[in-house]
mmCIF file of C-alpha atoms in Angstrom:
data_model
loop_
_atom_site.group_PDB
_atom_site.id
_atom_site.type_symbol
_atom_site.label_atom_id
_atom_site.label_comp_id
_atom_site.label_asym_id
_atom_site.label_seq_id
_atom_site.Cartn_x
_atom_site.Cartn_y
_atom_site.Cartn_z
ATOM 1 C CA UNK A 19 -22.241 -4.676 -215.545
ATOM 2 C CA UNK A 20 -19.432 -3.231 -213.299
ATOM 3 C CA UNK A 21 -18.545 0.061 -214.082
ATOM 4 C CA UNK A 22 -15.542 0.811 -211.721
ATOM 5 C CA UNK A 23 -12.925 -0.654 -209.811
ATOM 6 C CA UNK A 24 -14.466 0.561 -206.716
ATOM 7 C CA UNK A 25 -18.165 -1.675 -207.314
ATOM 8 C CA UNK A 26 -15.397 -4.592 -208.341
ATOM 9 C CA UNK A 27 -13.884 -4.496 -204.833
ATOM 10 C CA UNK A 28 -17.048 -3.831 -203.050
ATOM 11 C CA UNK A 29 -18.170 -6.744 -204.844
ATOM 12 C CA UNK A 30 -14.936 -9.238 -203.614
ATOM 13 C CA UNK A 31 -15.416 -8.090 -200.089
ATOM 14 C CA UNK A 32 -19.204 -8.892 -199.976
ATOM 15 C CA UNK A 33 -18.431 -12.219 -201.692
ATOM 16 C CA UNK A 34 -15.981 -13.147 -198.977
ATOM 17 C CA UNK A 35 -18.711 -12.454 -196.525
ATOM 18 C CA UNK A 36 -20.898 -14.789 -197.963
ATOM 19 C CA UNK A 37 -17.750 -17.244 -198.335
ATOM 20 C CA UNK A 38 -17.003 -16.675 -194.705
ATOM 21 C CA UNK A 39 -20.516 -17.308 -193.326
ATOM 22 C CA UNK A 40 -21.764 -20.811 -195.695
ATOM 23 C CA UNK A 41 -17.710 -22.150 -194.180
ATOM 24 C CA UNK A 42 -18.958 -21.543 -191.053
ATOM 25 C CA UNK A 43 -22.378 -23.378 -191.672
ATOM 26 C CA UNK A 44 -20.326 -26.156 -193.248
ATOM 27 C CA UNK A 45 -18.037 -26.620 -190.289
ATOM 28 C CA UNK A 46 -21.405 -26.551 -187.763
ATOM 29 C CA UNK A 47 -22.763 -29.742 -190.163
ATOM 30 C CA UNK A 48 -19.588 -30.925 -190.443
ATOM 31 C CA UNK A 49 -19.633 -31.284 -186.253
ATOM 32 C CA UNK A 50 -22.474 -33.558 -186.562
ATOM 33 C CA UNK A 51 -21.063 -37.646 -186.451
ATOM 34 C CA UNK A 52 -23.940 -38.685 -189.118
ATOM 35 C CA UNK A 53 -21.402 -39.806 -191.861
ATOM 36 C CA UNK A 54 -21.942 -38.518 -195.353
ATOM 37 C CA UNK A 55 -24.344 -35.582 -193.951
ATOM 38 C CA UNK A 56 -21.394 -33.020 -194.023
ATOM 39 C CA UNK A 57 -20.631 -34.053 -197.757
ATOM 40 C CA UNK A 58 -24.251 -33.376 -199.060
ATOM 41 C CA UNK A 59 -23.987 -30.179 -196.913
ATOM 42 C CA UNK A 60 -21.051 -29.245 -198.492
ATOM 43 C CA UNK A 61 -22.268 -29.659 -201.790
ATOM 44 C CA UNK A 62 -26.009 -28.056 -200.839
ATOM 45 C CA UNK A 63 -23.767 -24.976 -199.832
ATOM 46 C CA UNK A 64 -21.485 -24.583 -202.853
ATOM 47 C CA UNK A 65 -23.990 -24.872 -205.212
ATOM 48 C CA UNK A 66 -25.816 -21.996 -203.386
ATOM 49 C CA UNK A 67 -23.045 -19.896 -203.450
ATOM 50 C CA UNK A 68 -21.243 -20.343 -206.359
ATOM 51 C CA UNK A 69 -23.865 -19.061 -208.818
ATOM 52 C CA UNK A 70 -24.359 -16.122 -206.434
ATOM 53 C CA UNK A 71 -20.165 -15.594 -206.246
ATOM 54 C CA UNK A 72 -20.646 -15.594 -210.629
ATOM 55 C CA UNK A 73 -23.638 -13.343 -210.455
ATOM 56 C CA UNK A 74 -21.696 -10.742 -208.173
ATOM 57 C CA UNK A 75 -19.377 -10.576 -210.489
ATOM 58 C CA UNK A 76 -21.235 -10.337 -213.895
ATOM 59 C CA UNK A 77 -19.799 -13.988 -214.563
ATOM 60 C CA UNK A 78 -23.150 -16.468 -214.979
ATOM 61 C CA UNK A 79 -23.742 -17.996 -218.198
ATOM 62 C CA UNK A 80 -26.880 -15.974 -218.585
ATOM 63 C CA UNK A 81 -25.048 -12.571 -218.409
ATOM 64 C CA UNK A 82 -22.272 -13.546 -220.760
ATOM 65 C CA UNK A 83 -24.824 -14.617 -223.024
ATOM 66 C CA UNK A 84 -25.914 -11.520 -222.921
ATOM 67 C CA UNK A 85 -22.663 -9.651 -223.769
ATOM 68 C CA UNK A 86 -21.957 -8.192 -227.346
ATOM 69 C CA UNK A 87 -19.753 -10.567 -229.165
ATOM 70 C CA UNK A 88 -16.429 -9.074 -228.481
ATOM 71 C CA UNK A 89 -16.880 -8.141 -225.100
ATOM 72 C CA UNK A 90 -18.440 -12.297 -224.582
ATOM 73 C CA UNK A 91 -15.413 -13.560 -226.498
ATOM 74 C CA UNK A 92 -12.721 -11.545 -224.561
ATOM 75 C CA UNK A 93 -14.582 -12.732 -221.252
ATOM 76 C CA UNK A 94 -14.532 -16.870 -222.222
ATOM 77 C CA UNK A 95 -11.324 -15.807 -222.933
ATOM 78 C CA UNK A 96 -10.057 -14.724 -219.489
ATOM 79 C CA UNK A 97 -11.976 -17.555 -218.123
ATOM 80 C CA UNK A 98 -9.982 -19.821 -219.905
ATOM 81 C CA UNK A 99 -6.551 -18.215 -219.087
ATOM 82 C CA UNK A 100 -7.507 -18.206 -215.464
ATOM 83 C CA UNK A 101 -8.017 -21.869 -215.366
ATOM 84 C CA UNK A 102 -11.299 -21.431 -213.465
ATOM 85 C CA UNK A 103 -13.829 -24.575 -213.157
ATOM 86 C CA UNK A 104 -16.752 -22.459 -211.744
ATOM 87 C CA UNK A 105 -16.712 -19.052 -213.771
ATOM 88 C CA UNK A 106 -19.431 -18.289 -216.225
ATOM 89 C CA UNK A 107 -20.509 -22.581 -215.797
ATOM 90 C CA UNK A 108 -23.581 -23.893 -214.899
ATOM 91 C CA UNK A 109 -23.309 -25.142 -211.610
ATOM 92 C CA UNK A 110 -23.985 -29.288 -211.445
ATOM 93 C CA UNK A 111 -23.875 -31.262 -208.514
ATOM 94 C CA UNK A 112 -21.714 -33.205 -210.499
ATOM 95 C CA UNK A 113 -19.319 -30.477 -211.614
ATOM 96 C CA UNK A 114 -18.988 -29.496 -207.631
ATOM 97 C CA UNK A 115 -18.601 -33.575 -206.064
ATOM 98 C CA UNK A 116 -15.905 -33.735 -209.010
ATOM 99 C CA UNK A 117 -13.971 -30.677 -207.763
ATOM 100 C CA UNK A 118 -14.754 -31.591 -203.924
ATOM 101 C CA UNK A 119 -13.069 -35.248 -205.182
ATOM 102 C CA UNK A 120 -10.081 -33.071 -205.853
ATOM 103 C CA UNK A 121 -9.653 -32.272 -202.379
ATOM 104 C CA UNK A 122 -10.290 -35.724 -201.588
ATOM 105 C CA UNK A 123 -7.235 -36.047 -199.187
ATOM 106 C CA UNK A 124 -9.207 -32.937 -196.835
ATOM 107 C CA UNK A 125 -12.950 -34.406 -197.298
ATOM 108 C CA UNK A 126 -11.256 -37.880 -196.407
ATOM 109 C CA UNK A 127 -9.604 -36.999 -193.179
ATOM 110 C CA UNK A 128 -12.855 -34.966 -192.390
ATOM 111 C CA UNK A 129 -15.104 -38.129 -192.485
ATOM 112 C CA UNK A 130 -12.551 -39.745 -190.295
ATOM 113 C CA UNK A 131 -12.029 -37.509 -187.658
ATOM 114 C CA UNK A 132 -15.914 -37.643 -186.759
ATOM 115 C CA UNK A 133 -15.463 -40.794 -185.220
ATOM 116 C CA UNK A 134 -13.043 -39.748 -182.666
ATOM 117 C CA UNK A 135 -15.336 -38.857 -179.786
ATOM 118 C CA UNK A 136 -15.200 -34.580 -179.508
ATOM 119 C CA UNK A 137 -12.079 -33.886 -180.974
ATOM 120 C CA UNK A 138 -12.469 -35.637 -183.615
ATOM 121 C CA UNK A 139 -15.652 -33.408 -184.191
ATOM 122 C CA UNK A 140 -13.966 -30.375 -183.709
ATOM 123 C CA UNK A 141 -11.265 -31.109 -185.996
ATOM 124 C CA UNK A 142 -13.896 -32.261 -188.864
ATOM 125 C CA UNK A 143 -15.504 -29.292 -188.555
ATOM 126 C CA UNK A 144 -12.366 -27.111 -188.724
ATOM 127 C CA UNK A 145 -11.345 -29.266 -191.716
ATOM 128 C CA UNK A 146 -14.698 -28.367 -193.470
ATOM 129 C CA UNK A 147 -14.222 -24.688 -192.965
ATOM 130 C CA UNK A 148 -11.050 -24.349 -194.163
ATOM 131 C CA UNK A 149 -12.164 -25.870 -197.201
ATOM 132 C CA UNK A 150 -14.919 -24.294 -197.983
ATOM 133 C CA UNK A 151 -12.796 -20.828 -197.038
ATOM 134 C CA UNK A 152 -10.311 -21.985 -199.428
ATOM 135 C CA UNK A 153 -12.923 -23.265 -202.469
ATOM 136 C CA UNK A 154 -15.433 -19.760 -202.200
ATOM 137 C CA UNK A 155 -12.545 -17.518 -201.866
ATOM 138 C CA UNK A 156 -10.280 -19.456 -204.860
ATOM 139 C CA UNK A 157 -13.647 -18.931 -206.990
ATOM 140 C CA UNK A 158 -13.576 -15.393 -205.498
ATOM 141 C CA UNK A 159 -10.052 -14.074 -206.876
ATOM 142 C CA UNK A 160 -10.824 -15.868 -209.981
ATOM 143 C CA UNK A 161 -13.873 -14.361 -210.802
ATOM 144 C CA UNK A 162 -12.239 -10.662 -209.508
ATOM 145 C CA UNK A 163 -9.258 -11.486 -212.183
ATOM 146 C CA UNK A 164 -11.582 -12.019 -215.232
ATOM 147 C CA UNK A 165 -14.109 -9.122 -214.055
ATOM 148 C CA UNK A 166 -10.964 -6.820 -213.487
ATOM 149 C CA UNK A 167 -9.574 -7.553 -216.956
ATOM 150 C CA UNK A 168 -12.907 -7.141 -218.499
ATOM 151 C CA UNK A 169 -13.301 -3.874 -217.268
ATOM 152 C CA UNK A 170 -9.840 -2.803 -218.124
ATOM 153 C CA UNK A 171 -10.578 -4.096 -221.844
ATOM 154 C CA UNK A 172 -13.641 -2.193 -221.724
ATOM 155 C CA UNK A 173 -11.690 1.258 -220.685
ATOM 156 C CA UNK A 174 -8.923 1.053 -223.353
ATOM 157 C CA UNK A 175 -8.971 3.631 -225.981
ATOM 158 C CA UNK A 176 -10.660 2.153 -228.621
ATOM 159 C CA UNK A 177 -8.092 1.168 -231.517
ATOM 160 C CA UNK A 178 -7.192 3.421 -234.279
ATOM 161 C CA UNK A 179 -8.506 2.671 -237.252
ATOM 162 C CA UNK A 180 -6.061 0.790 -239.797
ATOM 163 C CA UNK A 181 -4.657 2.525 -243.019
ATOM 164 C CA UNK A 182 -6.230 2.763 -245.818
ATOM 165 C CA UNK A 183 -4.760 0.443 -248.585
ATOM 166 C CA UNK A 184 -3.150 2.672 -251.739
ATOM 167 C CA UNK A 185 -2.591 0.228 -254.614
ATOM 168 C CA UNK A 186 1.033 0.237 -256.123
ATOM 169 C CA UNK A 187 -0.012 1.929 -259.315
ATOM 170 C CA UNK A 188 -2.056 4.727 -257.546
ATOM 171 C CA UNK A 189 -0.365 8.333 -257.848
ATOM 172 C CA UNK A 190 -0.893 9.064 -254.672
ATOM 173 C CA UNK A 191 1.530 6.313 -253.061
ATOM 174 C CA UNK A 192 4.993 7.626 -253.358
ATOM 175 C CA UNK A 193 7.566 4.872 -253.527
#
């Protein structure tokens, strides 16, 4: 588990390494004019990396199942008020074609451009990085929003305990 805010931003910038490097990889397949190859690449990469983004970050399914109950509750909890699609999931092709349908407007235009001789290439292949930049680092500050507010819950004084209850007719409750 992340103990400090220093690991947690360690953690971000190694994860937007990884982000950096599988865009780039997706951009080189998206280059190739073999329709539909730059898709299943695309998919291939994300669910590579997303698992390994969740893992970074103490966010798979297996970790949170391994949380106490509190600590697992406040966590689904954060994931929910984040919005994320990715965080503490199992990773389907199906769950990542559904959010890459999402972008359908970029992945369109991408399978487009590849038949415009060289240009057409180049701008496919820029279209596939920027989307893969923009769908590993989105994952990326969501993941560093739920881990951060997990580990501020987790340094907050714990609560004081509540009163004890004195009934009406004890003599020790002064009305």
């Amino acid at each position: 588990m992340i103990e400090t805010r220093e690991q947690l931003d360690a953690i971000k910038k190694s994860c937007y390494s990884m982000v950096t490097k599988s865009a780039g990889i997706s951009a080189g397949t998206a280059i190739i004019p073999i329709p539909g190859l730059d898709i299943g690449s695309d998919v291939a990469i994300l669910m590579r990396i997303i698992p390994k983004i969740n893992a970074q970050f103490g966010l798979s399914p297996e970790q949170i199942e391994s949380l106490d109950t509190e600590t697992k509750l406040f966590v689904m909890t954060a994931i929910s008020n984040t919005g994320s699609k990715l965080a503490g999931k199992y990773i389907t092709k199906t769950l990542i074609i559904t959010l890459l349908n999402k972008m359908g407007v970029k992945v369109a235009a991408k399978g487009v451009s590849k038949f415009v001789p060289f240009i057409g290439s180049a701008v496919a292949g820029s279209i596939s990085f920027t989307a893969m930049k923009y769908m590993g680092n989105r994952h990326i500050e969501d993941c560093y929003k739920i881990a951060l507010a997990t580990l501020e819950n987790k340094q907050l004084p714990p609560v004081a305990e509540p009163a004890t209850f004195i009934p009406a007719d004890d003599p020790a409750n002064f009305h």
